[in-house]
Coordinates of C-alpha atoms in Angstrom, one line a residue:
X1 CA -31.8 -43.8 7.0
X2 CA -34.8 -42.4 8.8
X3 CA -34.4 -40.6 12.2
X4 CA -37.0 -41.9 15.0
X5 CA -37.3 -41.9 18.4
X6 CA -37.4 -44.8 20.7
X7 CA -37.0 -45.3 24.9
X8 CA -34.5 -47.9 26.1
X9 CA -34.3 -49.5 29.4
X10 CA -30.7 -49.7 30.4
X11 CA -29.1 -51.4 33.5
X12 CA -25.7 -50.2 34.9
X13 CA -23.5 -49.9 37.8
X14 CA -22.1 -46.5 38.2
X15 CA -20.3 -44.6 40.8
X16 CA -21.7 -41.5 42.3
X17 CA -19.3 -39.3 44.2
X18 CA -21.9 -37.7 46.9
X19 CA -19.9 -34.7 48.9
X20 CA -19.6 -37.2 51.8
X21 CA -17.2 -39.7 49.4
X22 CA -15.4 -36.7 48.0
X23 CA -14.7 -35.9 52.3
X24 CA -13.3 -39.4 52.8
X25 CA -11.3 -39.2 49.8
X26 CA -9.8 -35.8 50.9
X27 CA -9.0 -37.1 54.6
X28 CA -7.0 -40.1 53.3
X29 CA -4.1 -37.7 51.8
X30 CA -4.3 -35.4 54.3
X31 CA -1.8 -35.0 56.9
X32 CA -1.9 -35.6 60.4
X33 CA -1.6 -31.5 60.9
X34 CA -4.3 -31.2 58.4
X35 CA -6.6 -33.7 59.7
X36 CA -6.3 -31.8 63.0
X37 CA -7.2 -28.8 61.6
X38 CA -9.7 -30.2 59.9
X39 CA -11.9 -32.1 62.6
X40 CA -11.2 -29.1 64.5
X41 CA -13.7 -27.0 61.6
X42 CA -16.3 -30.0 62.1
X43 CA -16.2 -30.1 65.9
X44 CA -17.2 -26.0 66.0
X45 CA -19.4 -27.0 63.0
X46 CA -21.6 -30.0 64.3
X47 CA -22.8 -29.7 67.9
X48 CA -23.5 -33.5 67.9
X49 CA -19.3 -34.2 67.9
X50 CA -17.2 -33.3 71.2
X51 CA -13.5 -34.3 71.8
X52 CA -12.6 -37.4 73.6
X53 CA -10.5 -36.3 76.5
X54 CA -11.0 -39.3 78.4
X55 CA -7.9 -41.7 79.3
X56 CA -10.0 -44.5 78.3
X57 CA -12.7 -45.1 76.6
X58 CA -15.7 -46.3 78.4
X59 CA -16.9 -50.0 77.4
X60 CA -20.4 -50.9 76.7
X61 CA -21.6 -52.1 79.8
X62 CA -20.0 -48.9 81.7
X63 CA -22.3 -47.0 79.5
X64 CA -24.7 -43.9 81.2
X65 CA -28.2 -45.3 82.8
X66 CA -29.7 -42.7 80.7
X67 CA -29.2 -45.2 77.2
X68 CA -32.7 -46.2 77.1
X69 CA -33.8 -42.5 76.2
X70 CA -31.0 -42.2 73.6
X71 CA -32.0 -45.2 72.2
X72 CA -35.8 -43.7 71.6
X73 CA -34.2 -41.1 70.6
X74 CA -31.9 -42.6 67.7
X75 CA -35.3 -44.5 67.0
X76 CA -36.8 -41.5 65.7
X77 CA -34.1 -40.6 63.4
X78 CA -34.1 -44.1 61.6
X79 CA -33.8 -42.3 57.8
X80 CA -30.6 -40.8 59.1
X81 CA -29.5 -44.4 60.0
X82 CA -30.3 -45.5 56.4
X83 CA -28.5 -42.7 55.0
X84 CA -25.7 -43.5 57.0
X85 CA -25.9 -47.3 55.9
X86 CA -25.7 -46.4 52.3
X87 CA -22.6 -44.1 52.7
X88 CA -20.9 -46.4 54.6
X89 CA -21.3 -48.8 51.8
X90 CA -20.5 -46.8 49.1
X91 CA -17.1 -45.8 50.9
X92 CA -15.8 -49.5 51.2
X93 CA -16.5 -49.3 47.3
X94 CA -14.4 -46.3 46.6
X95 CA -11.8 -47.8 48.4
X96 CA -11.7 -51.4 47.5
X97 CA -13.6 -51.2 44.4
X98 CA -16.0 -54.2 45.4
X99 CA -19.2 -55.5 44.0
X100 CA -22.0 -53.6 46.3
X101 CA -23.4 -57.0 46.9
X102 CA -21.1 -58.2 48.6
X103 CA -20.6 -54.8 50.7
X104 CA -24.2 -54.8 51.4
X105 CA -23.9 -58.4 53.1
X106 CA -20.5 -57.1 54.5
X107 CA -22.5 -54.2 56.6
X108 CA -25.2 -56.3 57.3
X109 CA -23.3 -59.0 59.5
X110 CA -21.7 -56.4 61.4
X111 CA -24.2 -55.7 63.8
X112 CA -24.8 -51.6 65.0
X113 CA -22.9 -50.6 68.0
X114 CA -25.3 -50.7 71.4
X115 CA -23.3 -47.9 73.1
X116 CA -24.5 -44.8 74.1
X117 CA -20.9 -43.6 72.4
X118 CA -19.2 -43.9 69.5
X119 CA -16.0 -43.3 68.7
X120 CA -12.6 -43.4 66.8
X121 CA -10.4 -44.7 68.9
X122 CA -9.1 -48.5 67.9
X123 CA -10.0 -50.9 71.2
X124 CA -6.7 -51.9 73.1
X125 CA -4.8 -48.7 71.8
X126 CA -2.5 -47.4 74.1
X127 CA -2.5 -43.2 74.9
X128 CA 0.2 -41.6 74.2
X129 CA -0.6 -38.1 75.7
X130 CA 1.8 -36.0 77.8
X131 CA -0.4 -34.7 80.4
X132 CA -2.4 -32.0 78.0
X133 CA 1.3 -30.5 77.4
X134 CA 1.2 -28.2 74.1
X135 CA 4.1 -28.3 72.1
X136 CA 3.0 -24.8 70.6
X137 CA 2.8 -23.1 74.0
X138 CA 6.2 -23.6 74.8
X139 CA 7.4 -22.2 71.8
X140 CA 9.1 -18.4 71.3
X141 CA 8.7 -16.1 68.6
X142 CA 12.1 -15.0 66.7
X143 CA 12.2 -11.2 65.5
X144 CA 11.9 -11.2 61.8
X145 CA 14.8 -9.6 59.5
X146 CA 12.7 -6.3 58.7
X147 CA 12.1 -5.8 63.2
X148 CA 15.6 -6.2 63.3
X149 CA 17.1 -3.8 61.0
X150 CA 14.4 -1.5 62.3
X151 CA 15.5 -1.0 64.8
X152 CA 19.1 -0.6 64.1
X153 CA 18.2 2.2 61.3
X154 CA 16.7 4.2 64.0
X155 CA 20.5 4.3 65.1
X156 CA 22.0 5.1 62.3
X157 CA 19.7 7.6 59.9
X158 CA 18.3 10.1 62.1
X159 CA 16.4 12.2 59.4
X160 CA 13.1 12.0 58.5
X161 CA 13.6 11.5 54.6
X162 CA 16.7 9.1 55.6
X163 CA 14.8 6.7 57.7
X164 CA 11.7 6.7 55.0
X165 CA 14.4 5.8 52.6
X166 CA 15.8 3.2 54.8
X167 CA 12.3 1.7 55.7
X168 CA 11.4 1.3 51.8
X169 CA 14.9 -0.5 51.7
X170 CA 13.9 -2.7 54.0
X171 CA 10.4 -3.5 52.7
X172 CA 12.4 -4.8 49.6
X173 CA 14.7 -7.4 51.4
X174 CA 14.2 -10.6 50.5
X175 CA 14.0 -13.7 52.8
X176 CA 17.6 -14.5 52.0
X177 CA 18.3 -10.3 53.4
X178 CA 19.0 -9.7 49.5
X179 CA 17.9 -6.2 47.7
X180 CA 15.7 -7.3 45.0
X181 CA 14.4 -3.3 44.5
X182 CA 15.4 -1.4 41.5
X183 CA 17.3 1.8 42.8
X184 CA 16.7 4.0 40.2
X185 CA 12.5 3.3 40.6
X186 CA 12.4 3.6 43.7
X187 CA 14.0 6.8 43.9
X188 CA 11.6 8.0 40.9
X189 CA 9.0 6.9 43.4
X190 CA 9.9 8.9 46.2
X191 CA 10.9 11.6 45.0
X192 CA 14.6 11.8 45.5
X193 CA 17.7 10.8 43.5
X194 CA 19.6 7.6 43.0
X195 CA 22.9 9.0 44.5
X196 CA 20.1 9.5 47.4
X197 CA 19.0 6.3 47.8
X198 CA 22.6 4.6 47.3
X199 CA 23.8 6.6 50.3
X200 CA 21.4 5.4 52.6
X201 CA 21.8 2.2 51.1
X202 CA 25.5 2.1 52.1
X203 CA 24.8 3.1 55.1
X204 CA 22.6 0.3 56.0
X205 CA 24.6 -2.5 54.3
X206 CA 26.5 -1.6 57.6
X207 CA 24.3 -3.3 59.5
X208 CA 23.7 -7.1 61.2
X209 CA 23.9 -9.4 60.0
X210 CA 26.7 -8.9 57.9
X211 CA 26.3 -8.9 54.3
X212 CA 22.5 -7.9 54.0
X213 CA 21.5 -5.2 51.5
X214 CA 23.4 -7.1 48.9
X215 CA 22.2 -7.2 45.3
X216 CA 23.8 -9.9 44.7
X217 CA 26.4 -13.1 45.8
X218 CA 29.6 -11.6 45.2
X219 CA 28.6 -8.4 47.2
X220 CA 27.1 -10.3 50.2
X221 CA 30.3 -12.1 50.5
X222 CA 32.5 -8.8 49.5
X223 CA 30.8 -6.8 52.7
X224 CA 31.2 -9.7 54.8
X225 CA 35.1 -10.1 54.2
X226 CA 35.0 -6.2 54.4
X227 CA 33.2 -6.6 58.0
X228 CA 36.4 -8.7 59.0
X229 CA 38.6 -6.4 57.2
X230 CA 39.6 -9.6 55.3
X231 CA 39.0 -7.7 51.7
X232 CA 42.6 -7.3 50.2
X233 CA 43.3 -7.5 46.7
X234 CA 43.6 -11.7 46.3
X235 CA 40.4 -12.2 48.3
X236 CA 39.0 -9.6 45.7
X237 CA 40.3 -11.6 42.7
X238 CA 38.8 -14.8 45.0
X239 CA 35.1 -13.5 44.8
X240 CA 35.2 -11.7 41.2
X241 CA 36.0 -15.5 40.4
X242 CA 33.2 -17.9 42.0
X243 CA 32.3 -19.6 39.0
X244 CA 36.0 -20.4 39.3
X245 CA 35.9 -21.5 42.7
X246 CA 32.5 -23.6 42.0
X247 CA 34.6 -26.1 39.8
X248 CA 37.3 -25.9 41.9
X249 CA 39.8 -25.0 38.8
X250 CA 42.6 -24.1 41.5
X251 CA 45.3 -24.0 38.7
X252 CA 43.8 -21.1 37.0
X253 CA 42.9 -19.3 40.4
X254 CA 46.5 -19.4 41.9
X255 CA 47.3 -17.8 38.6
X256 CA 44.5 -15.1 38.9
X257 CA 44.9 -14.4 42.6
X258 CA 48.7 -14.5 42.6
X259 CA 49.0 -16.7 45.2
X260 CA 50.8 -20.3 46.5
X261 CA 48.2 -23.0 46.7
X262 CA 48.5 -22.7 50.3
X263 CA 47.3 -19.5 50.8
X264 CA 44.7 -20.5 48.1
X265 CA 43.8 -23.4 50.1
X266 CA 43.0 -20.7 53.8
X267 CA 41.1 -18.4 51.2
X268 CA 39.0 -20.8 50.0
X269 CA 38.0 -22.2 53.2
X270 CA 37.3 -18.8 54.7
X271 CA 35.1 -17.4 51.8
X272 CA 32.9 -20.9 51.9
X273 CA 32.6 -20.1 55.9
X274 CA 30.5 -17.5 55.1
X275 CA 27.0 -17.2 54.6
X276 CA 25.4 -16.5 51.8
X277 CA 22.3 -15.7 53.0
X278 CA 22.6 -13.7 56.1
X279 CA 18.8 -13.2 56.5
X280 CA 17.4 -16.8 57.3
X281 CA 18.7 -16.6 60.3
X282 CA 15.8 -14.2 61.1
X283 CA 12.1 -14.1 61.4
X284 CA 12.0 -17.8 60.4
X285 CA 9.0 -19.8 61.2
X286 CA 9.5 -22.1 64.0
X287 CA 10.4 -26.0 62.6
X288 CA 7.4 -28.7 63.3
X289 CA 9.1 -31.8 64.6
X290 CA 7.8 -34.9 62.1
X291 CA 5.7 -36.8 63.6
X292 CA 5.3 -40.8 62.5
X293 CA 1.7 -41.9 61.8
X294 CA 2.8 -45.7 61.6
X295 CA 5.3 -47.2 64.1
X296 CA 7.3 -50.1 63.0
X297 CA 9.1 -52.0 65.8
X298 CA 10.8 -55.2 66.0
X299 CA 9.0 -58.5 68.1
X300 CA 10.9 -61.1 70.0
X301 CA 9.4 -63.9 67.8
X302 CA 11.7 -61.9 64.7
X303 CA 8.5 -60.4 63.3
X304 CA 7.7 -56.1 62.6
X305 CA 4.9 -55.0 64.8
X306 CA 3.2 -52.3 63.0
X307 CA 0.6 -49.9 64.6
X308 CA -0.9 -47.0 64.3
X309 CA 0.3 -43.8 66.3
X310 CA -2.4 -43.0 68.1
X311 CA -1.4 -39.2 68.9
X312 CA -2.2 -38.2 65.3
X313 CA -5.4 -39.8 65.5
X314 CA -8.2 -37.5 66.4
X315 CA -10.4 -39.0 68.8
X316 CA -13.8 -37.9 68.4
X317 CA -17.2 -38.4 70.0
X318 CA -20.6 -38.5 69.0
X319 CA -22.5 -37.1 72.2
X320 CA -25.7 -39.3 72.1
X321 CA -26.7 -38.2 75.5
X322 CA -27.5 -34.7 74.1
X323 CA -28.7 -35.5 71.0
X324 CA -31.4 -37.6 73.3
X325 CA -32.2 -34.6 75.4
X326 CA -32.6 -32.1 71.9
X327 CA -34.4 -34.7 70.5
X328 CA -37.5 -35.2 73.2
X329 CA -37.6 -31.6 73.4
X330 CA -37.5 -30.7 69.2
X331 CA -41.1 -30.2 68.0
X332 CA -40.4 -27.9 65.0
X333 CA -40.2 -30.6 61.8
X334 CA -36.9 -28.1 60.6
X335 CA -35.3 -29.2 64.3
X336 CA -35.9 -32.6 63.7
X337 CA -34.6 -32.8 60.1
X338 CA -31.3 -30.5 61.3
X339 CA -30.6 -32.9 64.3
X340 CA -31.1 -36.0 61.9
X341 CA -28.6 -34.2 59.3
X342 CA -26.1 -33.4 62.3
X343 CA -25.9 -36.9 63.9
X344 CA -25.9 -38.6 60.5
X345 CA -22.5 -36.1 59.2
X346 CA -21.4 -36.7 63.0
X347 CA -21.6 -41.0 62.4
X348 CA -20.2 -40.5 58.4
X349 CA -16.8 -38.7 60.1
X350 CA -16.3 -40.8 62.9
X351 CA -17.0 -44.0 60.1
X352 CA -14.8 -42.4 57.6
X353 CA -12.2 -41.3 60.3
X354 CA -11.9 -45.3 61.5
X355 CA -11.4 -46.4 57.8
X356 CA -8.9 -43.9 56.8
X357 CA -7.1 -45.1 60.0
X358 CA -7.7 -49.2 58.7
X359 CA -6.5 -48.3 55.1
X360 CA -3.3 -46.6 56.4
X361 CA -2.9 -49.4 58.4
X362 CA -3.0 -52.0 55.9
X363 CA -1.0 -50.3 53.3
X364 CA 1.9 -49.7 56.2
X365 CA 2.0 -53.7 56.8
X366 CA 2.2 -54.3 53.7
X367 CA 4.9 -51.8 53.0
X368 CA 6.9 -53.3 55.7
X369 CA 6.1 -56.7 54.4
X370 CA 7.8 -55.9 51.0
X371 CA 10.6 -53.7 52.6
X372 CA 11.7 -56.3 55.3
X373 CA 15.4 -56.8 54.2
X374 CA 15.5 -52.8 53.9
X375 CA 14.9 -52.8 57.4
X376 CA 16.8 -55.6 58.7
X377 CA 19.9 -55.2 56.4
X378 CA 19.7 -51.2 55.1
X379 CA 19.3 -49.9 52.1
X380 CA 21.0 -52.0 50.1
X381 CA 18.8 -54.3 49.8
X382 CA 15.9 -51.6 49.5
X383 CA 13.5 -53.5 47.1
X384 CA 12.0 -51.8 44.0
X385 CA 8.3 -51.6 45.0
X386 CA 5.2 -49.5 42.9
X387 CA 1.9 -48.9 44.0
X388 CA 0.1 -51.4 42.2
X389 CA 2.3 -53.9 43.8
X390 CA 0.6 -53.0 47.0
X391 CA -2.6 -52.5 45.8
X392 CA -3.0 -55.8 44.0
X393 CA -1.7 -57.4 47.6
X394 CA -4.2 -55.6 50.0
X395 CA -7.1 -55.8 47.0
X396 CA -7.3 -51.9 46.6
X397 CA -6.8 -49.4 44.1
X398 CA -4.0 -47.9 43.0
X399 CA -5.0 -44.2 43.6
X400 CA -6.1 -45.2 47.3
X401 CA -2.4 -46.4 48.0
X402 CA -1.5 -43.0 46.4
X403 CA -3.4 -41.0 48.8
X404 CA -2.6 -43.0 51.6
X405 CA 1.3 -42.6 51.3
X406 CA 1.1 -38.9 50.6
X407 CA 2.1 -37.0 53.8
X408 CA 2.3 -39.6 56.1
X409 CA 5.4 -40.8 57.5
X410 CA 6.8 -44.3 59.2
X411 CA 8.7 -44.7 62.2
X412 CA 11.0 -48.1 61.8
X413 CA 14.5 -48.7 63.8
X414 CA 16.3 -47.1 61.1
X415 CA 14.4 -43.6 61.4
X416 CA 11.5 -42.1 60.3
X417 CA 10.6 -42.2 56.1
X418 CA 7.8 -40.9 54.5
X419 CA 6.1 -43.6 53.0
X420 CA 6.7 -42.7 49.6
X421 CA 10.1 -43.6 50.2
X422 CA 9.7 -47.4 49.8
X423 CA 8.5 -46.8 46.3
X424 CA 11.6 -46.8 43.9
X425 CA 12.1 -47.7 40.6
X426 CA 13.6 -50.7 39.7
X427 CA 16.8 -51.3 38.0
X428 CA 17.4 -54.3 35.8
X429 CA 19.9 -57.1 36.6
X430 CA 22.8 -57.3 34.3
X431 CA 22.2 -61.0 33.5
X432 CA 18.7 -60.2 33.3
X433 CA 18.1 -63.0 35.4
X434 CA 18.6 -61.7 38.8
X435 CA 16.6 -59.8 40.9
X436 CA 16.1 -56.0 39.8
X437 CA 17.7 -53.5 42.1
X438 CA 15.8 -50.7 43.8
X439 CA 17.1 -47.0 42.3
X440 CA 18.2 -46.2 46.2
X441 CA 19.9 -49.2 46.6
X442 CA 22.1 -48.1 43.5
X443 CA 22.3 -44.5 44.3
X444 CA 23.4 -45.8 48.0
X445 CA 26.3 -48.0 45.8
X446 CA 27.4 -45.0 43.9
X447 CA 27.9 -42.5 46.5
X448 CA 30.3 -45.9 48.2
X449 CA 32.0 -46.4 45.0
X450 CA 33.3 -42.5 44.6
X451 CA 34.3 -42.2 48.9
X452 CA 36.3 -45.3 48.4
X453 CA 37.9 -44.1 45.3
X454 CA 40.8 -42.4 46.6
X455 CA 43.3 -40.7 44.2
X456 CA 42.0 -43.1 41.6
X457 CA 39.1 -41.1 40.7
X458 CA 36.6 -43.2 39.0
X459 CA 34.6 -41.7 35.6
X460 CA 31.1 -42.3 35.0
X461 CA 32.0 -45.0 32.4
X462 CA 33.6 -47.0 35.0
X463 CA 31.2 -47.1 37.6
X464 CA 28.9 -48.5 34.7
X465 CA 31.5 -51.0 34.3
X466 CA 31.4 -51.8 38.5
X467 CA 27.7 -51.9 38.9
X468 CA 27.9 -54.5 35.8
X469 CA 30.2 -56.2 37.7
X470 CA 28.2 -56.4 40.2
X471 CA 24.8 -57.7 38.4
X472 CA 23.5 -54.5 38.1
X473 CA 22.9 -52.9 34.0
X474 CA 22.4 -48.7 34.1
X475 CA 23.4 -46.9 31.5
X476 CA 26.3 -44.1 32.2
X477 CA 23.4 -41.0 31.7
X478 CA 21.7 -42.7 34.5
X479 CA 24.6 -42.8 36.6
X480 CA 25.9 -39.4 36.1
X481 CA 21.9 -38.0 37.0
X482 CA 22.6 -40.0 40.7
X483 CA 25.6 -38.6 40.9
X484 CA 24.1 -35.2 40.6
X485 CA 21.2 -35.6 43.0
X486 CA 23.6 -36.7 45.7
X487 CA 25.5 -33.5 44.9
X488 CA 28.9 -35.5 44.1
X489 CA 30.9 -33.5 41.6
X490 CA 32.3 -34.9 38.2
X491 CA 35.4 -36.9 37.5
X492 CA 36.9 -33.9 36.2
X493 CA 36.6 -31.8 39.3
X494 CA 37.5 -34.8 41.9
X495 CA 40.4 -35.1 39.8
X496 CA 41.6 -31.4 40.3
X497 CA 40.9 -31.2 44.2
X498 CA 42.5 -35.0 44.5
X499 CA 46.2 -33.1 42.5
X500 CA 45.6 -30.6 45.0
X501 CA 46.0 -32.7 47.9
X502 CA 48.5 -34.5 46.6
X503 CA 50.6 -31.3 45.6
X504 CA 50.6 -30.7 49.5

């Protein structure tokens, strides 16, 4: 077969993913915190964008005198109007997937905004702003673990090759306050010997909070009982035995510890009101509250009103009144072309801000739509739900839902869920005819199957056979992985702490 060479004409429809559609994919699955941070960068980086620090936002006809200038200016940057035409288009695509025909007719019936402003900010919403107040300015700044055993070495090693010793011991403390240095190296390293380095060492495991320096569990715990001069020889047998203690085998520690099951009872509770990691208590980083993107509250016609929370929404501005005054007086061609690039990256974030806030919006009603006997009943009745259940209802991709649910968080009269949370997998019916049960709904029936159990502790096998009962069909490997990742023990160690209390 011969080899020639031909040209084809060929016509497609093909996606392109410009840098400003890879931006509005990466603001949809960012965080509120993020997105802050984020339009922060792009107000220092475009001079065109300012903050809206107004209480409300100005309507068309309160607009400044000065519009007709703007106007002839915006005239003169018409390419960056197109530009901006065609991105907005093609984002609607990435989102909803849509023929660009009908996008294109979309964007031309909604006629341009006549405002000397444009902005973010949905019309009617409500501010939610505490006076300017910083929630970051009124917080204080913990001493970390290594400041505070600083300054406590300073106390107690008074030479020179003591406290170098003592500060290298601290550099190798752990968050958890635990010594993760090898003694032997690090005395190589500076010089000295291990018996060196151990006597410092002892002489800092002294120190607050009790039971840092340790190497290990059983040595925290060991030099906290030893702080409350609670180390006799049964509390020693207690903590050479924690595996012991973990699975609660009480028969074979009464044996080991020589010791009635009372007194067995008052050492266990005092070794597990300890801590076992003395050093998080220090230097931690202070804890950001969560902060709902979507509230969900009920109406008094019975329905879920759900809106946006308008304090995680940026509101940004693009200042047309100075772009009009740069533009009369820019006579350079590279001016003109850098203002027409600002205000058309200025319009593309405001228009890509207002649709990530429309798409969270959407997938948030629908979500509530799905989940409404979750939240009028609980979690019981928390439905199985996917994402292409939601994206086949609002008409939008699967991997946009994804993104949208990803660090954002719902506020509904039941507390605040991420909105991942509403996704579960489903479990089959045991008829097979029934409705499927969300995997939290049977996690939820687990956990109140073993607290009403009593001193008939149920096995795995039997709460198969009661969740059958009950038309729901999971197989006992499934079960015992829920009971896991609620932390309940197994059958075997209930049993033992359930002979315990009835031995008393």
């Amino acid at each position: 077969m011969a080899l020639n060479q031909r040209l084809d004409l060929r016509q497609g429809q093909s996606l392109v993913m410009t840098p400003q559609l890879q931006q509005a994919i990466k603001l949809l699955q960012m965080s509120n915190l993020e997105l802050q941070a984020y339009v922060d960068q792009e107000l220092e980086r475009n001079p065109l964008l300012e903050r809206d620090e107004r209480a409300e936002i100005q309507k068309p006809a309160e607009a400044p005198e000065s519009q007709p200038d703007m106007v002839a200016a915006l005239a003169s940057t018409s390419a960056a109007e197109d530009r901006l035409r065609t991105l907005d288009t093609e984002l609607e695509n990435v989102y909803t997937h849509e023929s660009r025909a009908d996008a294109a007719s979309r964007e031309a019936a909604v006629p341009p905004p006549d405002s000397g402003w444009s902005s973010l900010r949905p019309q009617g919403a409500l501010s939610l702003d505490a006076e300017g107040l910083d929630f970051d300015a009124t917080l204080t700044r913990q001493p970390t673990l290594a400041e505070h055993l600083t300054d406590q070495m300073h106390l107690l090693l008074t030479g020179p090759a003591d406290q170098l010793i003592g500060q290298h011991l601290i550099g190798s403390l752990n968050e958890a306050g635990y010594l993760i240095a090898d003694i032997p190296a690090m005395a190589e390293a500076l010089g000295t010997s291990a018996a060196h380095v151990e006597a410092v060492l002892a002489m800092l495991q002294s120190c607050d909070p009790p039971g840092v320096f340790a190497r290990d569990l059983r040595e925290c715990l060991t030099l906290q009982l030893k702080e409350r001069d609670r180390f006799d020889p049964a509390m020693a047998a207690l903590v050479a035995h924690l595996d012991l203690v973990a699975k609660r085998d009480y028969a074979a520690l009464r044996t080991i510890c020589r010791v009635d099951l009372e007194d067995l009872k008052d050492m266990v509770a005092e070794l597990r009101a300890l801590d076992p990691k003395p050093g998080h208590a220090f230097g931690s980083d202070p804890v950001q509250p969560v902060i709902p993107d979507v509230l969900v509250r009920p109406s008094p016609e019975g329905a879920w009103v759900v809106e946006l929370n308008t304090d995680t929404l940026p509101r940004v501005l693009i200042n047309n009144q100075y772009l009009a005054r740069v533009s009369a007086t820019a006579q350079r061609s590279e001016d003109k072309v850098y203002l027409s690039e600002c205000q058309a990256n200025a319009s593309w974030l405001v228009k890509s801000l207002d649709q990530r806030a429309k798409t969270i919006l959407k997938v948030a009603r629908e979500i509530v739509r799905q989940q409404d006997a979750f939240l009028l009943l609980g979690i019981q009745h928390l439905r199985p739900l996917n994402l292409r259940t939601v994206a086949d209802a609002i008409e939008m991709h699967e991997s946009t839902v994804s993104r949208v649910t990803s660090n954002k968080y719902m506020a509904t009269p039941r507390g605040i869920f991420e909105l991942k949370y509403f996704f579960t997998t489903a479990i089959a019916s045991a008829d097979g005819e029934g409705d499927a049960h969300s995997a939290e709904a049977v996690r939820h029936r687990i956990r109140e199957l073993i607290a009403a159990e009593g001193q008939d502790v149920l096995s795995d096998d039997t709460i198969v056979d009661r969740l059958k009962a009950s038309g729901i069909d999971i197989a006992r490997r499934t079960v015992a992985k829920y009971r896991e990742s609620l932390g309940i023990p197994s059958s075997v160690q209930r049993r033992r702490e359930a002979r315990v209390q009835a031995a008393q």
